[in-house]
Amino acid sequence: MEIVSSYHPLAPPTREDSLVTWLRLIRSRRVGATTFFRLIDDHGSAAAALEALPRIAEEAGVEDYAPCTEETARAEIARARKAGAVAVLHGSPAYPPALLDLPDAPPVLWALGHTELLHRPMVALVGARNASSLGLRMARRLAEGLAGAGYVIVSGLARGIDRAAHIAALETGTIAVQAGGIDVPYPVENTGLANEIAQFGLRLSEQPPGLDPQARHFPQRNRIISGLARAVVVVEAASRSGSLITARSALDQGRDVLAVPGHPFDARASGCNMLIRDGAVLVRHPDDVLEALGPAPSLTEARQPEAPAPQARPRVTEVPETPAAHSRVPADPAVLHARILDRLGPSPLAEDQLIRDLGLPAGAVTPELVTLELDGRIARAPGGLLSRTR
């Protein structure tokens, strides 16, 4: 198990036995990141904190409290090793400096890929899972422009905006922060992309390997996404969405928040429009982000381990989010109608662009567009532009 030495006042473990102790403490019931650091401050070490936990729990009225077992911690290490992940520990040279000032910084991060990316300047791109075609195009444009200016793109490996941002920045540097275990890509259809990120970028998780993500894990993941980044850019977000949770985390952490405006009638834009109303920087193109943040520090200015030589790979092209599913025309027209409506919003989109985004033959899509138009669910404007009416 790779463990690096310390330069931070909170010294990380330097042997596997000490890593076991750290994992036992952070995996113990009712011990979160903030409590982890407070316990070590109070007792001087993770081992002493573990020993004191049953007494502390009893004083708090919790009966029959038992810390995480050594067997459980060692099983976690074995599963991480099997997945090819390494432990990045709070206070170690490999740990992202951007997270060190957070009171709830993850004590242990499992990493799969190129950890040197953690020492480059980062921008987070987040947004709707059911993104429109225009939203996906905007995410790709922003990711490509910011990556070209020297920023690593951070996102959450979700459908929609996250996926588009990761793909656009895969060649230049992208970090996927996972809600579940490092060996559990979610959603399943992003497994191929997750494998590419592990090879050419970096995947991170604070959860034990093998853990399927649950609802409570996503806000925890979001605080890492925002904490890593100098700024969070939101591209399409409903008024109540995980992307707005990330934006709120960014504000709490002292990070900048920027947002792409959208049509007032499009529910997917309501969260972004609210952020702009409340003071977020309005983003029209990558230059707006660069103007707000300034140019990325050069790699020679950033404290960073020497990076391995990049591996050659074919350029990623614009592809549907689930190529296997979209390569065949759905047998049920209602399924295709739902996909078309998901891609459209109140803002007009060119018909040929919609067909390319769907990844289906024009002959299969065009008749269904006519059906939706006759049904009053989409409108056609001059120049082959389509928009959703309801």
Coordinates of N, CA, C and O in Angstrom, one line a residue, residues 191-332:
T191 N -19.4 3.5 -16.8 CA -18.2 2.7 -16.4 C -17.1 2.8 -17.4 O -15.9 2.9 -17.0
G192 N -17.4 2.9 -18.7 CA -16.4 3.0 -19.7 C -15.6 4.3 -19.5 O -14.4 4.4 -19.6
L193 N -16.4 5.4 -19.3 CA -15.8 6.7 -19.1 C -14.9 6.7 -17.8 O -13.8 7.2 -17.7
A194 N -15.4 6.0 -16.7 CA -14.7 6.0 -15.5 C -13.4 5.2 -15.7 O -12.3 5.6 -15.1
N195 N -13.3 4.2 -16.5 CA -12.1 3.5 -16.8 C -11.1 4.4 -17.5 O -9.9 4.4 -17.3
E196 N -11.6 5.2 -18.5 CA -10.7 6.1 -19.2 C -10.2 7.2 -18.2 O -9.0 7.6 -18.3
I197 N -11.0 7.7 -17.3 CA -10.5 8.7 -16.4 C -9.5 8.1 -15.5 O -8.5 8.8 -15.2
A198 N -9.6 6.9 -15.0 CA -8.6 6.2 -14.2 C -7.3 6.1 -15.0 O -6.2 6.2 -14.4
Q199 N -7.4 5.9 -16.3 CA -6.1 5.7 -17.1 C -5.5 7.1 -17.4 O -4.3 7.2 -17.4
F200 N -6.3 8.1 -17.7 CA -5.7 9.3 -18.2 C -5.9 10.5 -17.3 O -5.3 11.6 -17.5
G201 N -6.8 10.4 -16.3 CA -7.1 11.4 -15.3 C -7.0 10.9 -13.9 O -6.0 10.2 -13.6
L202 N -8.0 11.2 -13.1 CA -7.9 10.7 -11.7 C -9.4 10.6 -11.2 O -10.2 11.4 -11.4
R203 N -9.6 9.5 -10.5 CA -10.8 9.3 -9.7 C -10.5 9.3 -8.2 O -9.5 8.8 -7.8
L204 N -11.5 9.9 -7.5 CA -11.3 10.1 -6.0 C -12.6 9.6 -5.3 O -13.7 9.8 -5.8
S205 N -12.4 9.1 -4.1 CA -13.5 8.8 -3.3 C -13.0 8.7 -1.8 O -12.0 8.2 -1.5
E206 N -13.9 9.2 -0.9 CA -13.6 9.1 0.5 C -14.2 7.9 1.1 O -14.0 7.6 2.3
Q207 N -15.1 7.2 0.4 CA -15.8 6.1 0.9 C -15.0 4.8 0.8 O -14.1 4.7 -0.1
P208 N -15.4 3.8 1.5 CA -14.7 2.5 1.4 C -14.9 1.9 0.0 O -16.1 2.0 -0.5
P209 N -14.0 1.2 -0.5 CA -14.2 0.5 -1.8 C -15.3 -0.5 -1.6 O -15.5 -1.1 -0.5
G210 N -16.1 -0.7 -2.7 CA -17.2 -1.6 -2.7 C -18.5 -1.0 -2.2 O -19.5 -1.7 -2.3
L211 N -18.5 0.2 -1.8 CA -19.7 0.8 -1.3 C -20.6 1.4 -2.4 O -20.1 2.2 -3.2
D212 N -21.8 0.9 -2.5 CA -22.8 1.5 -3.5 C -23.3 2.8 -2.9 O -23.6 2.9 -1.7
P213 N -23.3 3.9 -3.8 CA -23.6 5.2 -3.3 C -25.1 5.3 -2.8 O -26.0 4.7 -3.5
Q214 N -25.3 6.0 -1.7 CA -26.7 6.2 -1.2 C -26.9 7.7 -1.2 O -26.0 8.5 -1.4
A215 N -28.1 8.1 -1.0 CA -28.5 9.6 -1.2 C -27.6 10.5 -0.3 O -27.2 11.5 -0.7
R216 N -27.3 10.0 0.9 CA -26.6 10.9 1.8 C -25.1 11.1 1.4 O -24.4 12.0 1.9
H217 N -24.6 10.2 0.5 CA -23.2 10.3 0.1 C -23.0 11.4 -0.9 O -21.9 11.9 -1.0
F218 N -24.0 11.8 -1.6 CA -23.8 12.8 -2.7 C -23.5 14.2 -2.2 O -22.6 14.9 -2.7
P219 N -24.2 14.7 -1.1 CA -23.7 16.0 -0.6 C -22.3 16.0 0.0 O -21.6 16.9 -0.1
Q220 N -21.9 14.8 0.5 CA -20.6 14.7 1.0 C -19.6 14.7 -0.1 O -18.5 15.4 0.0
R221 N -19.9 14.1 -1.2 CA -19.1 14.2 -2.4 C -19.0 15.6 -3.0 O -17.9 16.1 -3.4
N222 N -20.1 16.3 -2.9 CA -20.2 17.6 -3.5 C -19.3 18.6 -2.8 O -18.7 19.5 -3.4
R223 N -19.1 18.4 -1.5 CA -18.2 19.4 -0.7 C -16.7 19.2 -1.2 O -15.9 20.1 -1.1
I224 N -16.4 17.9 -1.6 CA -15.0 17.7 -2.1 C -14.9 18.3 -3.5 O -13.8 18.9 -3.8
I225 N -15.9 18.2 -4.3 CA -15.8 18.8 -5.7 C -15.6 20.3 -5.5 O -14.6 20.9 -6.2
S226 N -16.4 21.0 -4.7 CA -16.2 22.4 -4.6 C -14.9 22.8 -3.8 O -14.3 23.8 -4.1
G227 N -14.5 21.9 -2.8 CA -13.3 22.2 -2.1 C -12.1 22.1 -2.9 O -11.1 22.9 -2.7
L228 N -12.0 21.2 -3.9 CA -10.9 21.1 -4.7 C -10.7 22.3 -5.7 O -9.5 22.6 -6.0
A229 N -11.8 22.9 -6.0 CA -11.8 23.9 -7.1 C -11.6 25.3 -6.7 O -12.0 25.7 -5.5
R230 N -11.0 26.1 -7.5 CA -10.9 27.6 -7.3 C -12.3 28.2 -7.5 O -12.6 29.3 -6.9
A231 N -13.1 27.6 -8.3 CA -14.4 28.1 -8.6 C -15.3 27.0 -9.1 O -14.8 25.9 -9.6
V232 N -16.6 27.1 -8.9 CA -17.6 26.2 -9.3 C -18.5 26.9 -10.4 O -19.0 27.9 -10.1
V233 N -18.6 26.3 -11.6 CA -19.4 26.8 -12.7 C -20.6 25.9 -12.8 O -20.4 24.6 -13.0
V234 N -21.8 26.4 -12.7 CA -23.0 25.6 -12.8 C -23.6 25.8 -14.2 O -23.9 27.0 -14.6
V235 N -23.9 24.7 -14.9 CA -24.4 24.7 -16.2 C -25.7 23.9 -16.2 O -25.7 22.7 -16.1
E236 N -26.9 24.6 -16.1 CA -28.2 24.0 -16.0 C -28.4 23.3 -14.7 O -27.7 22.4 -14.3
A237 N -29.3 23.8 -13.9 CA -29.6 23.3 -12.6 C -31.0 23.7 -12.2 O -31.3 24.9 -12.3
A238 N -31.8 22.8 -11.7 CA -33.1 23.1 -11.2 C -33.0 23.9 -9.9 O -31.9 23.9 -9.3
S239 N -34.1 24.5 -9.5 CA -34.1 25.3 -8.3 C -33.8 24.5 -7.0 O -33.3 25.0 -6.0
R240 N -34.0 23.2 -7.1 CA -33.7 22.3 -6.0 C -32.9 21.1 -6.6 O -33.5 20.2 -7.2
S241 N -31.6 21.2 -6.5 CA -30.8 20.2 -7.2 C -29.5 20.0 -6.5 O -29.0 20.8 -5.7
G242 N -28.8 18.9 -6.8 CA -27.5 18.7 -6.2 C -26.5 19.7 -6.6 O -25.5 20.0 -5.9
S243 N -26.6 20.2 -7.8 CA -25.7 21.3 -8.3 C -25.7 22.5 -7.4 O -24.7 23.1 -7.1
L244 N -26.9 22.8 -6.9 CA -27.0 24.0 -6.0 C -26.4 23.7 -4.7 O -25.9 24.6 -4.0
I245 N -26.5 22.4 -4.2 CA -25.8 22.0 -3.0 C -24.3 22.2 -3.2 O -23.6 22.8 -2.3
T246 N -23.8 21.9 -4.3 CA -22.4 22.1 -4.6 C -22.0 23.6 -4.6 O -21.0 24.0 -4.0
A247 N -22.9 24.4 -5.2 CA -22.7 25.9 -5.2 C -22.7 26.4 -3.8 O -21.9 27.3 -3.4
R248 N -23.6 26.0 -2.9 CA -23.7 26.4 -1.6 C -22.4 26.0 -0.8 O -21.9 26.8 0.0
S249 N -22.0 24.8 -1.0 CA -20.7 24.4 -0.4 C -19.6 25.2 -0.8 O -18.7 25.6 0.0
A250 N -19.5 25.6 -2.1 CA -18.5 26.5 -2.6 C -18.5 27.8 -1.9 O -17.4 28.3 -1.5
L251 N -19.6 28.4 -1.7 CA -19.7 29.7 -1.0 C -19.3 29.6 0.4 O -18.6 30.4 1.0
D252 N -19.7 28.5 1.1 CA -19.3 28.2 2.5 C -17.8 28.1 2.6 O -17.1 28.4 3.6
Q253 N -17.2 27.5 1.5 CA -15.7 27.3 1.5 C -14.9 28.5 1.0 O -13.7 28.4 1.0
G254 N -15.6 29.5 0.6 CA -14.9 30.7 0.1 C -14.5 30.6 -1.3 O -13.6 31.3 -1.8
R255 N -15.1 29.7 -2.1 CA -14.8 29.6 -3.5 C -15.8 30.5 -4.3 O -16.8 30.8 -3.9
D256 N -15.3 30.8 -5.5 CA -16.2 31.6 -6.4 C -17.3 30.7 -7.0 O -17.1 29.5 -7.3
V257 N -18.4 31.3 -7.3 CA -19.5 30.6 -7.9 C -19.9 31.3 -9.2 O -20.1 32.6 -9.1
L258 N -20.0 30.6 -10.3 CA -20.4 31.2 -11.6 C -21.5 30.4 -12.2 O -21.6 29.2 -11.8
A259 N -22.3 30.9 -13.0 CA -23.4 30.2 -13.6 C -23.7 30.6 -15.0 O -23.6 31.8 -15.4
V260 N -24.2 29.7 -15.8 CA -24.6 29.9 -17.1 C -26.1 30.2 -17.1 O -26.9 29.4 -16.6
P261 N -26.6 31.4 -17.6 CA -28.0 31.7 -17.6 C -28.8 30.8 -18.6 O -28.2 30.3 -19.5
G262 N -30.1 30.7 -18.4 CA -30.9 30.0 -19.2 C -32.3 30.6 -19.4 O -32.6 31.6 -18.8
H263 N -33.1 30.0 -20.3 CA -34.4 30.6 -20.5 C -35.3 30.5 -19.3 O -35.3 29.5 -18.6
P264 N -36.0 31.6 -19.0 CA -36.8 31.6 -17.8 C -37.9 30.5 -17.7 O -38.3 30.1 -16.6
F265 N -38.3 30.0 -18.9 CA -39.3 29.0 -18.9 C -38.8 27.6 -18.8 O -39.5 26.6 -18.7
D266 N -37.5 27.4 -18.8 CA -36.8 26.1 -18.7 C -36.5 25.8 -17.2 O -35.6 26.5 -16.6
A267 N -37.1 24.8 -16.6 CA -36.9 24.5 -15.2 C -35.5 24.1 -15.0 O -34.9 24.3 -13.9
R268 N -34.8 23.6 -16.0 CA -33.4 23.3 -15.8 C -32.5 24.5 -15.7 O -31.3 24.4 -15.3
A269 N -33.0 25.7 -16.0 CA -32.2 26.9 -15.8 C -32.5 27.7 -14.6 O -31.9 28.7 -14.3
S270 N -33.6 27.3 -13.9 CA -34.1 28.1 -12.8 C -33.0 28.3 -11.7 O -32.8 29.4 -11.1
G271 N -32.3 27.2 -11.4 CA -31.2 27.3 -10.3 C -30.1 28.2 -10.7 O -29.6 29.0 -9.9
C272 N -29.7 28.2 -12.0 CA -28.6 29.0 -12.5 C -29.1 30.5 -12.5 O -28.3 31.4 -12.1
N273 N -30.3 30.7 -12.9 CA -30.8 32.1 -12.9 C -30.9 32.7 -11.5 O -30.6 33.9 -11.2
M274 N -31.3 31.8 -10.5 CA -31.3 32.2 -9.1 C -29.9 32.6 -8.6 O -29.7 33.6 -7.9
L275 N -28.9 31.8 -9.0 CA -27.6 32.1 -8.5 C -27.1 33.4 -9.1 O -26.5 34.2 -8.4
I276 N -27.4 33.7 -10.4 CA -27.0 34.9 -11.0 C -27.7 36.1 -10.3 O -27.1 37.2 -10.0
R277 N -29.0 35.9 -10.0 CA -29.7 37.0 -9.3 C -29.1 37.3 -8.0 O -29.1 38.4 -7.5
D278 N -28.6 36.2 -7.3 CA -28.0 36.4 -6.0 C -26.5 36.8 -6.0 O -25.9 36.8 -4.9
G279 N -26.0 37.0 -7.2 CA -24.6 37.6 -7.2 C -23.6 36.7 -7.9 O -22.4 37.1 -8.0
A280 N -23.9 35.5 -8.4 CA -23.0 34.7 -9.1 C -22.6 35.4 -10.4 O -23.4 36.1 -11.0
V281 N -21.4 35.1 -10.8 CA -20.9 35.7 -12.1 C -21.6 35.0 -13.3 O -21.7 33.8 -13.3
L282 N -22.1 35.8 -14.2 CA -22.8 35.3 -15.4 C -21.7 34.8 -16.4 O -20.7 35.5 -16.7
V283 N -21.9 33.6 -16.9 CA -20.9 33.0 -17.8 C -21.6 32.8 -19.2 O -22.6 32.1 -19.3
R284 N -20.9 33.3 -20.2 CA -21.4 33.1 -21.6 C -20.4 32.2 -22.4 O -20.8 31.6 -23.3
H285 N -19.1 32.2 -22.0 CA -18.1 31.5 -22.6 C -16.9 31.4 -21.7 O -16.9 32.0 -20.6
P286 N -15.9 30.6 -22.0 CA -14.8 30.4 -21.1 C -14.1 31.6 -20.7 O -13.6 31.7 -19.6
D287 N -14.0 32.6 -21.6 CA -13.3 33.9 -21.2 C -14.0 34.6 -20.0 O -13.3 35.2 -19.2
D288 N -15.3 34.4 -19.8 CA -15.9 35.0 -18.6 C -15.3 34.3 -17.3 O -15.1 35.0 -16.3
V289 N -15.1 33.0 -17.4 CA -14.5 32.4 -16.2 C -13.1 32.8 -16.0 O -12.7 33.1 -14.9
L290 N -12.3 32.8 -17.1 CA -10.9 33.2 -17.0 C -10.8 34.7 -16.5 O -9.9 35.0 -15.8
E291 N -11.7 35.5 -16.9 CA -11.7 36.9 -16.5 C -11.9 37.0 -15.0 O -11.3 37.8 -14.3
A292 N -12.8 36.1 -14.5 CA -13.1 36.2 -13.0 C -12.0 35.6 -12.2 O -11.7 36.0 -11.1
L293 N -11.3 34.5 -12.7 CA -10.3 33.8 -12.0 C -8.9 34.3 -12.3 O -8.0 34.1 -11.4
G294 N -8.7 34.8 -13.5 CA -7.3 35.0 -13.9 C -6.7 33.8 -14.5 O -7.3 32.7 -14.4
P295 N -5.6 33.9 -15.2 CA -5.0 32.7 -15.8 C -4.5 31.7 -14.8 O -4.2 32.1 -13.6
A296 N -4.5 30.5 -15.1 CA -4.1 29.4 -14.2 C -2.6 29.6 -14.0 O -1.8 29.9 -14.9
P297 N -2.2 29.3 -12.7 CA -0.7 29.4 -12.4 C 0.0 28.3 -13.3 O -0.5 27.3 -13.6
S298 N 1.2 28.7 -13.7 CA 2.0 27.7 -14.5 C 2.3 26.5 -13.7 O 2.4 26.6 -12.4
L299 N 2.6 25.4 -14.3 CA 2.9 24.2 -13.6 C 4.2 24.3 -12.8 O 4.4 23.7 -11.8
T300 N 5.1 25.2 -13.3 CA 6.3 25.4 -12.5 C 6.1 26.2 -11.2 O 6.8 26.1 -10.3
E301 N 5.0 27.0 -11.2 CA 4.7 27.8 -10.0 C 4.0 26.9 -9.0 O 4.0 27.2 -7.8
A302 N 3.2 25.9 -9.4 CA 2.4 25.1 -8.5 C 3.3 24.0 -7.9 O 4.1 23.4 -8.7
R303 N 3.2 23.8 -6.6 CA 4.0 22.7 -6.0 C 3.3 21.4 -6.4 O 2.2 21.0 -6.1
Q304 N 4.1 20.6 -7.2 CA 3.5 19.4 -7.8 C 4.6 18.3 -8.0 O 5.7 18.6 -8.5
P305 N 4.3 17.1 -7.7 CA 5.2 16.0 -8.0 C 5.4 15.9 -9.6 O 4.5 16.3 -10.3
E306 N 6.5 15.3 -10.0 CA 6.7 15.2 -11.4 C 5.7 14.3 -12.0 O 5.4 13.2 -11.5
A307 N 5.1 14.7 -13.1 CA 4.0 14.0 -13.7 C 4.6 12.9 -14.7 O 5.6 13.2 -15.3
P308 N 3.9 11.8 -14.8 CA 4.4 10.8 -15.8 C 4.1 11.3 -17.2 O 3.2 12.1 -17.4
A309 N 4.8 10.7 -18.1 CA 4.6 11.1 -19.5 C 3.1 10.7 -19.9 O 2.7 9.6 -19.6
P310 N 2.4 11.6 -20.6 CA 1.0 11.3 -20.9 C 1.0 10.2 -21.9 O 1.9 10.0 -22.8
Q311 N -0.1 9.4 -21.9 CA -0.3 8.3 -22.8 C -1.1 8.8 -24.0 O -2.0 9.5 -23.9
A312 N -0.7 8.3 -25.2 CA -1.4 8.7 -26.4 C -2.7 8.0 -26.4 O -2.9 6.9 -26.0
R313 N -3.7 8.8 -26.8 CA -5.1 8.2 -27.0 C -5.8 8.9 -28.1 O -5.5 10.1 -28.4
P314 N -6.7 8.3 -28.7 CA -7.5 9.0 -29.8 C -8.3 10.1 -29.1 O -8.8 10.0 -28.0
R315 N -8.6 11.2 -29.9 CA -9.4 12.3 -29.4 C -10.8 11.8 -29.2 O -11.4 11.2 -30.0
V316 N -11.4 12.2 -28.0 CA -12.8 11.8 -27.8 C -13.7 12.7 -28.6 O -13.5 13.9 -28.6
T317 N -14.6 12.1 -29.3 CA -15.6 12.9 -30.1 C -16.9 13.0 -29.3 O -17.1 12.4 -28.3
E318 N -17.7 13.9 -29.8 CA -19.0 14.1 -29.2 C -19.9 12.8 -29.5 O -20.1 12.4 -30.6
V319 N -20.2 12.1 -28.4 CA -21.0 10.9 -28.5 C -22.2 11.0 -27.6 O -22.2 11.7 -26.6
P320 N -23.2 10.2 -27.9 CA -24.3 10.1 -27.0 C -23.9 9.6 -25.6 O -22.9 9.0 -25.5
E321 N -24.7 9.9 -24.5 CA -24.3 9.5 -23.2 C -24.3 8.0 -23.0 O -23.5 7.5 -22.2
T322 N -25.2 7.3 -23.7 CA -25.2 5.9 -23.6 C -25.2 5.3 -25.0 O -26.2 4.9 -25.6
P323 N -24.0 5.2 -25.7 CA -23.9 4.9 -27.1 C -24.6 3.5 -27.4 O -25.2 3.4 -28.4
A324 N -24.4 2.5 -26.5 CA -25.0 1.2 -26.7 C -26.5 1.3 -26.8 O -27.2 0.7 -27.7
A325 N -27.1 2.2 -25.9 CA -28.6 2.3 -25.9 C -29.1 3.1 -27.1 O -30.1 2.9 -27.6
H326 N -28.3 4.1 -27.5 CA -28.8 5.0 -28.5 C -28.4 4.5 -29.9 O -28.8 5.2 -30.9
S327 N -27.7 3.4 -30.1 CA -27.3 3.0 -31.4 C -28.5 2.3 -32.1 O -28.4 2.2 -33.3
R328 N -29.5 1.9 -31.4 CA -30.7 1.3 -32.0 C -31.9 2.2 -31.7 O -32.0 2.8 -30.7
V329 N -32.8 2.2 -32.7 CA -34.0 3.0 -32.6 C -34.9 2.3 -31.6 O -35.2 1.1 -31.7
P330 N -35.4 3.1 -30.6 CA -36.3 2.4 -29.6 C -37.5 1.9 -30.3 O -38.1 2.5 -31.2
A331 N -38.0 0.7 -29.9 CA -39.2 0.1 -30.5 C -40.4 0.9 -30.1 O -41.4 1.0 -30.8
D332 N -40.4 1.4 -28.9 CA -41.6 2.2 -28.4 C -41.4 3.7 -28.7 O -40.4 4.3 -28.2

